[in-house]
mmCIF file of C-alpha atoms in Angstrom:
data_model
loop_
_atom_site.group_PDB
_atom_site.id
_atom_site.type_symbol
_atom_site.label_atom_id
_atom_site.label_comp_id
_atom_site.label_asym_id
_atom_site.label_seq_id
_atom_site.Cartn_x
_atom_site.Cartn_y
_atom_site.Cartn_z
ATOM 1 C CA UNK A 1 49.535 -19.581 -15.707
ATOM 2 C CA UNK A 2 50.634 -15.948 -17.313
ATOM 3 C CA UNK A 3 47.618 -13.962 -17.827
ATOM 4 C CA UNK A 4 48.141 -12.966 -21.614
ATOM 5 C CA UNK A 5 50.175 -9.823 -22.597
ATOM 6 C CA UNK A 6 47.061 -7.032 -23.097
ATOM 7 C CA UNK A 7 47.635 -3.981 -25.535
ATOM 8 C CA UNK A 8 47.222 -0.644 -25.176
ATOM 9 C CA UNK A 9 47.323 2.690 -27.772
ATOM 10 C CA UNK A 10 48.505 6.383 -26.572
ATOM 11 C CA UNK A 11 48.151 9.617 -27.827
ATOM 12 C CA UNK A 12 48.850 12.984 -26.350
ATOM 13 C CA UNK A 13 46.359 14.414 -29.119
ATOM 14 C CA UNK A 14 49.191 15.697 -31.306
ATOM 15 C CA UNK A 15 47.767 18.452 -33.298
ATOM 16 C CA UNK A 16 47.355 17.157 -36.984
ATOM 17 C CA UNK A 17 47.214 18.380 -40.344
ATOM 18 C CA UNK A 18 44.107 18.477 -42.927
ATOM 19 C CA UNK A 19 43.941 17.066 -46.208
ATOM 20 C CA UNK A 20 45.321 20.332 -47.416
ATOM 21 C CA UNK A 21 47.833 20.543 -45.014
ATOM 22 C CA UNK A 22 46.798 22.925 -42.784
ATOM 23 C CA UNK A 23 46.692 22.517 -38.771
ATOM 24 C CA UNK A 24 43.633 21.572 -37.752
ATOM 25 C CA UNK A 25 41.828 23.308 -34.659
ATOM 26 C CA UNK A 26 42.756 21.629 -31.221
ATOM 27 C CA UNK A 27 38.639 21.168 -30.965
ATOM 28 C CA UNK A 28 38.796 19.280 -34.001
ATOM 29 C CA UNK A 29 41.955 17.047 -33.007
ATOM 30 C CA UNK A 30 39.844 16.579 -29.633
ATOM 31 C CA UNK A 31 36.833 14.937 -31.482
ATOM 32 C CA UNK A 32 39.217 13.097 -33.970
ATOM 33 C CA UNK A 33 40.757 11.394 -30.712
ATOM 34 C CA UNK A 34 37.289 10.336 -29.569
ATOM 35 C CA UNK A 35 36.972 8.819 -32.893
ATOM 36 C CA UNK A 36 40.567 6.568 -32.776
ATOM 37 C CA UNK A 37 39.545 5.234 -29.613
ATOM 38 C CA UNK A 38 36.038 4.185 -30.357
ATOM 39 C CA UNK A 39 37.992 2.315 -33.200
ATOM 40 C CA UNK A 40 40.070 0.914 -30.485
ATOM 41 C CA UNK A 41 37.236 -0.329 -28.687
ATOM 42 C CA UNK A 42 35.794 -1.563 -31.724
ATOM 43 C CA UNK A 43 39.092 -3.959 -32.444
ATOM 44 C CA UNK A 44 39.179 -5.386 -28.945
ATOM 45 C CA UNK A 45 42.188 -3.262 -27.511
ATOM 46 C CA UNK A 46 42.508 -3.354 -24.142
ATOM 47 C CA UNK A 47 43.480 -0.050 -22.756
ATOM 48 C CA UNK A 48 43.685 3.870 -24.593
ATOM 49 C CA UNK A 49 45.643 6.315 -22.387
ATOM 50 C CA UNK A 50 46.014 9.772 -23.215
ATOM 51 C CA UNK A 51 48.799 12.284 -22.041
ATOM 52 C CA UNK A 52 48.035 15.645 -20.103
ATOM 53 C CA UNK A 53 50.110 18.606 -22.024
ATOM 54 C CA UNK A 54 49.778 22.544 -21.363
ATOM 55 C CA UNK A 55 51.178 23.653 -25.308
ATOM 56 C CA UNK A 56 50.558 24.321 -28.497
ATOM 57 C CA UNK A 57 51.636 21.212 -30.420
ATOM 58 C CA UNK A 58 49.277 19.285 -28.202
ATOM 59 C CA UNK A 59 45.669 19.077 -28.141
ATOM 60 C CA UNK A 60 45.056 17.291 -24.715
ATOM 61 C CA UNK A 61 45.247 19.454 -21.399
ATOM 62 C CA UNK A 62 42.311 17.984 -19.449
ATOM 63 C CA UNK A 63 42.826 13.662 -20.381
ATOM 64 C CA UNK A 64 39.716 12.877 -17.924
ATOM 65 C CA UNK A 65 36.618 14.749 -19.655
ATOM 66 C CA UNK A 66 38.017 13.378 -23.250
ATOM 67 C CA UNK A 67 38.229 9.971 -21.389
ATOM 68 C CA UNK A 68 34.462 10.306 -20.039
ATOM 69 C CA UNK A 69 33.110 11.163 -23.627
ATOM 70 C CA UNK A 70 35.278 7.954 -24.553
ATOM 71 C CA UNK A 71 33.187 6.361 -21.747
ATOM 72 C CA UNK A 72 30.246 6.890 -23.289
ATOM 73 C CA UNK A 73 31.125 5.667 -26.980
ATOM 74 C CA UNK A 74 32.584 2.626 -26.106
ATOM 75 C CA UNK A 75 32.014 -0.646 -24.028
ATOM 76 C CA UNK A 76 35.016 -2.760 -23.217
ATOM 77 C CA UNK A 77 38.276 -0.584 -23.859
ATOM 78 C CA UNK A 78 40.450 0.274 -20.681
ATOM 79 C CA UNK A 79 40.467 4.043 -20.041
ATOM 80 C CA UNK A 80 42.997 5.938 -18.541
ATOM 81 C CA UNK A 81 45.856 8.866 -18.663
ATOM 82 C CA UNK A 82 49.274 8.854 -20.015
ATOM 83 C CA UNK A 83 50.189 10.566 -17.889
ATOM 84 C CA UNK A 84 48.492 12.622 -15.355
ATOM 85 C CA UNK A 85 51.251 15.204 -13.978
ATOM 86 C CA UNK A 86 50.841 14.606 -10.197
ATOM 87 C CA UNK A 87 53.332 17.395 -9.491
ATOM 88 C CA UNK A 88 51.184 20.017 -10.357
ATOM 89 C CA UNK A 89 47.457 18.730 -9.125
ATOM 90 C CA UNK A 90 45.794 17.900 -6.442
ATOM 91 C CA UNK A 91 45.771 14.373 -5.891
ATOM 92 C CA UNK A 92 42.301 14.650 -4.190
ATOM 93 C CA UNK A 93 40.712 16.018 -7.146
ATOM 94 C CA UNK A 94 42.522 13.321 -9.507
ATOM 95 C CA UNK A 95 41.442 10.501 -7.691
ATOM 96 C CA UNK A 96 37.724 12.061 -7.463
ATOM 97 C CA UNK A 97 38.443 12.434 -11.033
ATOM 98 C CA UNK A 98 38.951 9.412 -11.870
ATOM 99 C CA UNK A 99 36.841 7.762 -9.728
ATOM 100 C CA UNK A 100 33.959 9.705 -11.511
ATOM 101 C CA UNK A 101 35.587 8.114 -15.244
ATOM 102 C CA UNK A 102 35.227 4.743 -13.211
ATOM 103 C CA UNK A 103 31.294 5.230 -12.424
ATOM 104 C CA UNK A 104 30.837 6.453 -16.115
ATOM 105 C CA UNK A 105 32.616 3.747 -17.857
ATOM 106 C CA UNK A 106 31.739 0.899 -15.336
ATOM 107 C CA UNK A 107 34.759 0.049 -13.736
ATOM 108 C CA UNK A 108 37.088 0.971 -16.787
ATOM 109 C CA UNK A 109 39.277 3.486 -15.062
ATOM 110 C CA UNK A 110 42.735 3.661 -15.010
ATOM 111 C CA UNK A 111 45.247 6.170 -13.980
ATOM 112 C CA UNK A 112 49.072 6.411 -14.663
ATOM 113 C CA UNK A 113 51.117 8.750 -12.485
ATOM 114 C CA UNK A 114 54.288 10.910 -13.186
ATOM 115 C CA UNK A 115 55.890 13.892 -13.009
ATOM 116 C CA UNK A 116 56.124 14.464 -16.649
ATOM 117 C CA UNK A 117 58.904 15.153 -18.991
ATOM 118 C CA UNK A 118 57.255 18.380 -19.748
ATOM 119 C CA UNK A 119 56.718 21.328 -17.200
ATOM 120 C CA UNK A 120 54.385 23.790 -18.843
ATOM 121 C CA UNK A 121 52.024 22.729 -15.682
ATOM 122 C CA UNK A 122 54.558 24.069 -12.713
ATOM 123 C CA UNK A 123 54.081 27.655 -13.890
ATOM 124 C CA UNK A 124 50.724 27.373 -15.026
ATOM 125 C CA UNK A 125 49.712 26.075 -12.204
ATOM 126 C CA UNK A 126 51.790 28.216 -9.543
ATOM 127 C CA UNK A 127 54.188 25.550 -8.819
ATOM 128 C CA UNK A 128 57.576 26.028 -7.773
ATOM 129 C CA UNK A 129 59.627 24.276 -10.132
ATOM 130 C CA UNK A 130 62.891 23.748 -7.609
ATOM 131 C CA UNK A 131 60.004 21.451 -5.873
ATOM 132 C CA UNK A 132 60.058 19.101 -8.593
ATOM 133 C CA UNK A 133 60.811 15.764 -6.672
ATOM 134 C CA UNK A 134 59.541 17.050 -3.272
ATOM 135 C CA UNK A 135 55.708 17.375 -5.368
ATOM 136 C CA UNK A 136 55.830 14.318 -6.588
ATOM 137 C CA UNK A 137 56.721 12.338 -3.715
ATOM 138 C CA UNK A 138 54.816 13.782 -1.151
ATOM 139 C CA UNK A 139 51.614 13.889 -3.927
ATOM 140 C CA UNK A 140 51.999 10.176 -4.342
ATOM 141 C CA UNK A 141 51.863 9.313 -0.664
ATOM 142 C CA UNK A 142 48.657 10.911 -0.212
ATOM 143 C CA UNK A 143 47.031 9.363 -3.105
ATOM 144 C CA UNK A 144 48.780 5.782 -2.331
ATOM 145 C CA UNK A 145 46.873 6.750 0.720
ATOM 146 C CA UNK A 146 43.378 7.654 -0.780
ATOM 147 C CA UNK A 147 43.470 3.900 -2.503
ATOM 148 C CA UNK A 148 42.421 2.214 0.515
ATOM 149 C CA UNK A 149 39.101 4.310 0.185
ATOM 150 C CA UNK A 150 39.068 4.299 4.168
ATOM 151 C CA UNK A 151 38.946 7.598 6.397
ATOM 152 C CA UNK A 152 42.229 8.955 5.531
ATOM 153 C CA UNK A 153 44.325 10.668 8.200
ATOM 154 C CA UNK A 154 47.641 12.113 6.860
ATOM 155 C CA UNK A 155 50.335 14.252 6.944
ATOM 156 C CA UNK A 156 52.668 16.566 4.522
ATOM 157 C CA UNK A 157 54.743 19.836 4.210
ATOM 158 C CA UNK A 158 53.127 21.232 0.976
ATOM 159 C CA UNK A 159 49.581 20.970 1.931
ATOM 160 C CA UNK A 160 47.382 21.007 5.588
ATOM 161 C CA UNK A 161 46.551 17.694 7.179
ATOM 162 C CA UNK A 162 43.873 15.313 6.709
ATOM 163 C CA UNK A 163 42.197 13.751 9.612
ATOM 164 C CA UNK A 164 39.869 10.829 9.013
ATOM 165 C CA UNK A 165 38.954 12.338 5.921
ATOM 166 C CA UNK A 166 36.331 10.104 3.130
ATOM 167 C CA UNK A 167 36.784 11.218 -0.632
ATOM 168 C CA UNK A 168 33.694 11.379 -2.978
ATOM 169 C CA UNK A 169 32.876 9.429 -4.974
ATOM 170 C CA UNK A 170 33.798 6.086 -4.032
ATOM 171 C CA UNK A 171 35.394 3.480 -6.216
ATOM 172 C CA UNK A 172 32.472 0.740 -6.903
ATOM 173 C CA UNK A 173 33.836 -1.990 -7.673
ATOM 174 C CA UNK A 174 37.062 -2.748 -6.080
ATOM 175 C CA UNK A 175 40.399 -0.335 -6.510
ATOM 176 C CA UNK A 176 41.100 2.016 -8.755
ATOM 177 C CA UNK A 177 44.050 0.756 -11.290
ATOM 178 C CA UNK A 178 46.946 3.073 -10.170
ATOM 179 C CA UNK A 179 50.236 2.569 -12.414
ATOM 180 C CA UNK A 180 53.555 4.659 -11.734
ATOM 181 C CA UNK A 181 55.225 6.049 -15.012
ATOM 182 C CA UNK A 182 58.876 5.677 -15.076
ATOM 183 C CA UNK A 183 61.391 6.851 -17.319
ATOM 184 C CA UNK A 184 63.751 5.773 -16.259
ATOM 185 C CA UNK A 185 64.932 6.432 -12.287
ATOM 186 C CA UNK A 186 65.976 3.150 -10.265
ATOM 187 C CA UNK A 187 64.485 5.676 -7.450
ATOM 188 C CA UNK A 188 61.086 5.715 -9.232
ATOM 189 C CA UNK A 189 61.220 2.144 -9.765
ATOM 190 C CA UNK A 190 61.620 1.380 -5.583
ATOM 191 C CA UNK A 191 58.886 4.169 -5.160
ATOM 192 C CA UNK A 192 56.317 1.718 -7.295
ATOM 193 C CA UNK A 193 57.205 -1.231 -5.533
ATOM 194 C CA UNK A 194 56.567 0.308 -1.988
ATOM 195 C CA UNK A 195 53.138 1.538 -2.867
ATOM 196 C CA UNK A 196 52.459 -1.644 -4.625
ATOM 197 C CA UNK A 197 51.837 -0.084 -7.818
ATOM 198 C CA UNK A 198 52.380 -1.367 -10.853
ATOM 199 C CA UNK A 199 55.208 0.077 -13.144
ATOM 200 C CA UNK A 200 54.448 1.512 -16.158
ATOM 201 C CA UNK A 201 57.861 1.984 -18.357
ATOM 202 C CA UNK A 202 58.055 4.598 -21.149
ATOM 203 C CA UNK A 203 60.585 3.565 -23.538
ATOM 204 C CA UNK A 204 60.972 6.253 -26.329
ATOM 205 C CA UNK A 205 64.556 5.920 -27.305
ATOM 206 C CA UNK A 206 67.837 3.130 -27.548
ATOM 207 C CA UNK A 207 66.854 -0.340 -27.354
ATOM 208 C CA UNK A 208 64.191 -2.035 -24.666
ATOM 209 C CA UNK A 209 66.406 -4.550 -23.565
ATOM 210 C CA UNK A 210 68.469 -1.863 -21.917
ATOM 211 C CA UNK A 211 65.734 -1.288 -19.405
ATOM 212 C CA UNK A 212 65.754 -4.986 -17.690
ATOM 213 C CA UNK A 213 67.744 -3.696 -14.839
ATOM 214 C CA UNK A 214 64.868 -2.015 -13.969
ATOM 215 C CA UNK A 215 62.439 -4.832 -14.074
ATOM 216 C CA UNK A 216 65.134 -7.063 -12.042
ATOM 217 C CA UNK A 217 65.093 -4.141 -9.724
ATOM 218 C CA UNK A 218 61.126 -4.065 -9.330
ATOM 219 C CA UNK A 219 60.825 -7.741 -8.487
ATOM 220 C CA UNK A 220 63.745 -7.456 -6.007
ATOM 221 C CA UNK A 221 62.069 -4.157 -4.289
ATOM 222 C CA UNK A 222 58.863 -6.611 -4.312
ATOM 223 C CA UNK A 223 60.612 -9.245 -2.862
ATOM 224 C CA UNK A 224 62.641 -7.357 -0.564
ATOM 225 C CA UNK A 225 58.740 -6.103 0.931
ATOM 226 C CA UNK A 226 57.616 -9.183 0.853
ATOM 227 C CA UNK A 227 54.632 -8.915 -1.408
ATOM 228 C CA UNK A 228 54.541 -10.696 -4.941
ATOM 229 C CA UNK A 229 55.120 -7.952 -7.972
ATOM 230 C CA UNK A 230 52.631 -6.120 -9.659
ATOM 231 C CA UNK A 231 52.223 -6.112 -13.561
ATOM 232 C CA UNK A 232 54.480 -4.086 -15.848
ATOM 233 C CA UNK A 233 54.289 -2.345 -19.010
ATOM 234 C CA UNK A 234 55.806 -0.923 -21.899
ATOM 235 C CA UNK A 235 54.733 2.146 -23.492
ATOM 236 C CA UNK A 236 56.934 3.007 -26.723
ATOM 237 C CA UNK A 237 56.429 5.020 -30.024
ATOM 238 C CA UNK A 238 55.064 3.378 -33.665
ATOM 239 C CA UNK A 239 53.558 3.429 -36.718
ATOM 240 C CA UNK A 240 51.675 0.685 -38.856
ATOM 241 C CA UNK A 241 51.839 0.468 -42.483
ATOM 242 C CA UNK A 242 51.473 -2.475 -45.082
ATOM 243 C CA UNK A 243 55.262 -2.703 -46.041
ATOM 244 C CA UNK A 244 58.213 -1.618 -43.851
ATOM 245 C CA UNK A 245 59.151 0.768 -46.510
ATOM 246 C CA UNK A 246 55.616 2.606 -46.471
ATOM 247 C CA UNK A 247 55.459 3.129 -42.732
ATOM 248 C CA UNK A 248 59.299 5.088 -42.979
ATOM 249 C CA UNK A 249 57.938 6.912 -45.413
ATOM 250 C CA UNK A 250 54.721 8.174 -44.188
ATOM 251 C CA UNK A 251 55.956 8.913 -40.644
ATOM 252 C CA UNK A 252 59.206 9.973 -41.022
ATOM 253 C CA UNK A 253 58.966 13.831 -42.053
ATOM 254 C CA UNK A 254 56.531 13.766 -39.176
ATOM 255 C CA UNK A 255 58.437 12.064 -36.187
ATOM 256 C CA UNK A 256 61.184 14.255 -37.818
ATOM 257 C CA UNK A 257 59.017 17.391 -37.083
ATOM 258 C CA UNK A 258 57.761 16.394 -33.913
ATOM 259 C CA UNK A 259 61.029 15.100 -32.026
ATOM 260 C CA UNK A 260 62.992 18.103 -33.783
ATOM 261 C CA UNK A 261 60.724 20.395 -32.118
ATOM 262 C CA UNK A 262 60.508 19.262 -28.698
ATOM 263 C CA UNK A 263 64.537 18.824 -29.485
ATOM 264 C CA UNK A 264 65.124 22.275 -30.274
ATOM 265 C CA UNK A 265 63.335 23.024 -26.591
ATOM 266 C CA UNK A 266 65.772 20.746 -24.959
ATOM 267 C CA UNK A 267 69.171 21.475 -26.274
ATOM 268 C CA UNK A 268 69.274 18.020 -29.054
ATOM 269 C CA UNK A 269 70.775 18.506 -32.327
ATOM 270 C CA UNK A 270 67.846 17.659 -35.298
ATOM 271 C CA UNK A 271 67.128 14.364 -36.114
ATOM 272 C CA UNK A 272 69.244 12.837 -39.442
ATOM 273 C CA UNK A 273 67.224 9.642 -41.089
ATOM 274 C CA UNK A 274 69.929 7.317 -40.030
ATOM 275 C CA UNK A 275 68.892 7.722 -36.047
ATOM 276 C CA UNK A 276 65.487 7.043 -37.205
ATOM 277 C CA UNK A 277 66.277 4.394 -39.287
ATOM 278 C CA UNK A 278 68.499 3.103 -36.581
ATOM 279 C CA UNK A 279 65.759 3.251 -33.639
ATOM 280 C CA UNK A 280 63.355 1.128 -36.501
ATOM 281 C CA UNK A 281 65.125 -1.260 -36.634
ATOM 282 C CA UNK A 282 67.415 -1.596 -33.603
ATOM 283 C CA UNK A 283 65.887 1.432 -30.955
ATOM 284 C CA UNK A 284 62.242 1.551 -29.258
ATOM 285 C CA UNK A 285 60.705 3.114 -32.369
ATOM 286 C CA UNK A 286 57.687 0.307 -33.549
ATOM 287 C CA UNK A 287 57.552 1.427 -37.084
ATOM 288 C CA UNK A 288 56.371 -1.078 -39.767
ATOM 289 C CA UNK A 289 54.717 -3.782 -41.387
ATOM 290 C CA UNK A 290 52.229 -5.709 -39.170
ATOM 291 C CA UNK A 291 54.677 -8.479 -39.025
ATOM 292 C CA UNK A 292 57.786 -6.289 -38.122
ATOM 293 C CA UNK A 293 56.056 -4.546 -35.651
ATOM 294 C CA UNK A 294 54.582 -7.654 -34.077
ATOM 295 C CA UNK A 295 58.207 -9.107 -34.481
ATOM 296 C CA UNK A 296 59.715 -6.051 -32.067
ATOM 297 C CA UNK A 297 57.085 -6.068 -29.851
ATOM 298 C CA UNK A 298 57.194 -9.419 -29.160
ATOM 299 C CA UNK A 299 60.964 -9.092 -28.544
ATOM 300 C CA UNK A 300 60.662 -6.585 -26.151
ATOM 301 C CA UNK A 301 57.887 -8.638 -24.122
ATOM 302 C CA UNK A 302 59.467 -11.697 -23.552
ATOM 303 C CA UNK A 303 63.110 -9.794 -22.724
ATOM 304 C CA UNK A 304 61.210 -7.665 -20.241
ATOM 305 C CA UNK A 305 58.460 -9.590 -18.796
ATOM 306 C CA UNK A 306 55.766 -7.513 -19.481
ATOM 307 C CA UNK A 307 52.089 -7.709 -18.661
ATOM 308 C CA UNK A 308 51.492 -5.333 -21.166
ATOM 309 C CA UNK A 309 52.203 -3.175 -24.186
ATOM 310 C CA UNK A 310 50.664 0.836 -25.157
ATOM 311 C CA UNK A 311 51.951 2.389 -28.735
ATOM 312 C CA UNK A 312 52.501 6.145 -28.712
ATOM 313 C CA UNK A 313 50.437 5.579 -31.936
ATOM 314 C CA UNK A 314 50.619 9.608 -32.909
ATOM 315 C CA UNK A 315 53.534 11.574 -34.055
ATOM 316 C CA UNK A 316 53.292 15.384 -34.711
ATOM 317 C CA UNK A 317 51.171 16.216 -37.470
ATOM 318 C CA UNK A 318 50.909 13.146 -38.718
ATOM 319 C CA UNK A 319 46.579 13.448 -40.212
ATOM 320 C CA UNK A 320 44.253 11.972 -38.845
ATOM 321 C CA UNK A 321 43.135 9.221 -41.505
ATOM 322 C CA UNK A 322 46.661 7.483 -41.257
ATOM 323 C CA UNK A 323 46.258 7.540 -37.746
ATOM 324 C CA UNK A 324 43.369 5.455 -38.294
ATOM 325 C CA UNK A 325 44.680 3.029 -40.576
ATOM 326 C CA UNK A 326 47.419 2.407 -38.431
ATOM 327 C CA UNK A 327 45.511 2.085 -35.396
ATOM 328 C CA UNK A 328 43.442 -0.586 -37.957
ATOM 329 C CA UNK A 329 46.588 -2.736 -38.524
ATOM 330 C CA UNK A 330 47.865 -2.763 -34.899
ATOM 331 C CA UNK A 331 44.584 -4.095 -34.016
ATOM 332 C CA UNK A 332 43.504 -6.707 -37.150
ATOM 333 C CA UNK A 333 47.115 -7.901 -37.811
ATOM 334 C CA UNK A 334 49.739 -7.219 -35.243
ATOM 335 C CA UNK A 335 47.861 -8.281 -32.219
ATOM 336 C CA UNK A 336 46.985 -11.481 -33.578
ATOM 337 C CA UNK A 337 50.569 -11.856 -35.002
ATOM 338 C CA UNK A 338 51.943 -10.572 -31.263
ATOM 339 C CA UNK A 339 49.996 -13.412 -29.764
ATOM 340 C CA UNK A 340 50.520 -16.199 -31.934
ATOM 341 C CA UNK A 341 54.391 -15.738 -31.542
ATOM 342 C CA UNK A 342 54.210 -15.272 -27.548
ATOM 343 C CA UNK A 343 52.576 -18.753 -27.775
#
């Protein structure tokens, strides 16, 4: 039988406004994302992740000690990053890290792995951006290798050699949940399958469907290594409103601000309403009613075989109290809906 589809929320503590409009302290956003996860918890969502960022626009640089005070104001509700930069830390510390979240939350800890689309870390840090693959791949081996939570004896170029070397604290109960991000490199995808990881896939533009290569590729690679496949999920942007026609409203001027921003970084040209419109309705962009939302994200489930599904459920400034609200409906109306269509 198909264990049923689970469902996730992610933020990477966008940095909100007040009910005047004004920014509000990054302290204050940090407390406010305690608060949306508790509420998470509270609805019977299975996992929160939240992103690691180095800038201004977001409030979250350190995802593991938000996560542990998380831990302690909630009881059921997955925990976990989205995601931690590997690149640019030690994978040592992050799995001691994490391991720690684990023992605070009782066996709640997750962690998702990338390299990031952002790279505020490398210099930060002292990390040589030129490296950017070479990090990542030789980071991941040695934490594939701390999973095992034997005496580790290992080998890089970037760092001196372990030999038959325990890490503190132990897991308790089991292995911790290690999932790769991927946006979207059939290289990435192989690297999952030969740690036997699952694959986490961040969708945040044109429509899912476009990514089932990818999962065709994953089972193959599985196959290929003769092991049965690990889960996979989704992790896309939204915003839940009553009508179809509220949500646009509310969160358009701030996607609008957001994406232009991070745009302007990058090279895009601003975002016109049509593209949004168009990625509402046809794109990875989860915004509306409960029942359109459930709708789409039903859709992309059953075309991609996923295990499970996280909304990027904040967008720029986009206050706090709608936050809420939406994170209200995605839980009361569009999880049940979600469900009752997957059958």
């Amino acid at each position: 039988m198909t264990a049923p589809l689970e469902f996730g929320l992610d933020t990477f503590g966008d940095v909100t406004r007040d009910a005047s409009g004004a920014m509000l302290p990054h302290a204050q956003v940090i407390r406010n994302v305690v608060d949306e996860a508790v509420l998470a918890d509270e609805l019977g969502l299975d996992f929160i992740g939240l992103g690691e960022h180095h800038r201004a626009d977001f409030a979250i640089s350190s995802p593991e000690t938000v996560l542990a005070a998380i831990a302690a104001r909630t009881k059921h509700i997955h925990l976990g990053s989205a995601v931690t930069v590997l690149s640019s830390d030690d994978p040592i510390r992050v799995f001691q890290r994490f391991a720690t979240l684990d023992a605070l939350s009782n066996g709640r800890a997750e962690v998702i792995l990338g390299r990031g689309s952002f790279t505020e870390s490398f210099p930060l840090f002292g990390f040589d951006l030129r490296k950017y693959e070479e990090l990542f791949e030789e980071k991941l081996d040695l934490f594939a290798a701390l999973l095992s939570q034997q005496p580790v004896t290992w080998q890089g170029k970037l760092r001196p050699p372990l030999r038959d070397q325990l890490v503190y604290p132990p897991v308790e109960n089991g292995r911790l949940k290690t999932w790769i991000g991927v946006g979207g490199s059939p290289q990435s995808v192989v690297r999952a399958a030969h740690y036997d990881l699952p694959l986490m896939l961040a969708i945040i533009g044109g429509d899912p469907a476009r990514f089932a290569p990818y999962v065709d590729l994953y089972h193959r690679a599985f196959k290929e290594f003769g092991r049965p496949a690990q889960p996979i999920g989704v992790h896309s942007p939204g915003y839940v409103a009553e009508t179809d026609a509220q949500a646009r409203e509310e969160l358009w001027p701030d996607y609008k601000a957001m994406r232009d921003r991070i745009g302007k970084e990058r090279g895009w040209p601003p975002m016109g309403r049509d593209e949004f419109v168009n990625e509402a309705e046809h794109g990875s962009l989860y915004v509306g009613s409960p029942e359109t939302v459930a709708r789409k994200i039903a859709k992309t489930a059953k075309a991609l075989g996923i295990s499970r599904f996280q909304l990027k459920y904040s967008a720029g400034p986009l206050p706090h109290e709608k936050l809420m609200k939406s994170i209200e409906l995605y839980g009361r109306k569009v999880v049940p809906l979600v469900r009752e269509m997957m059958g």
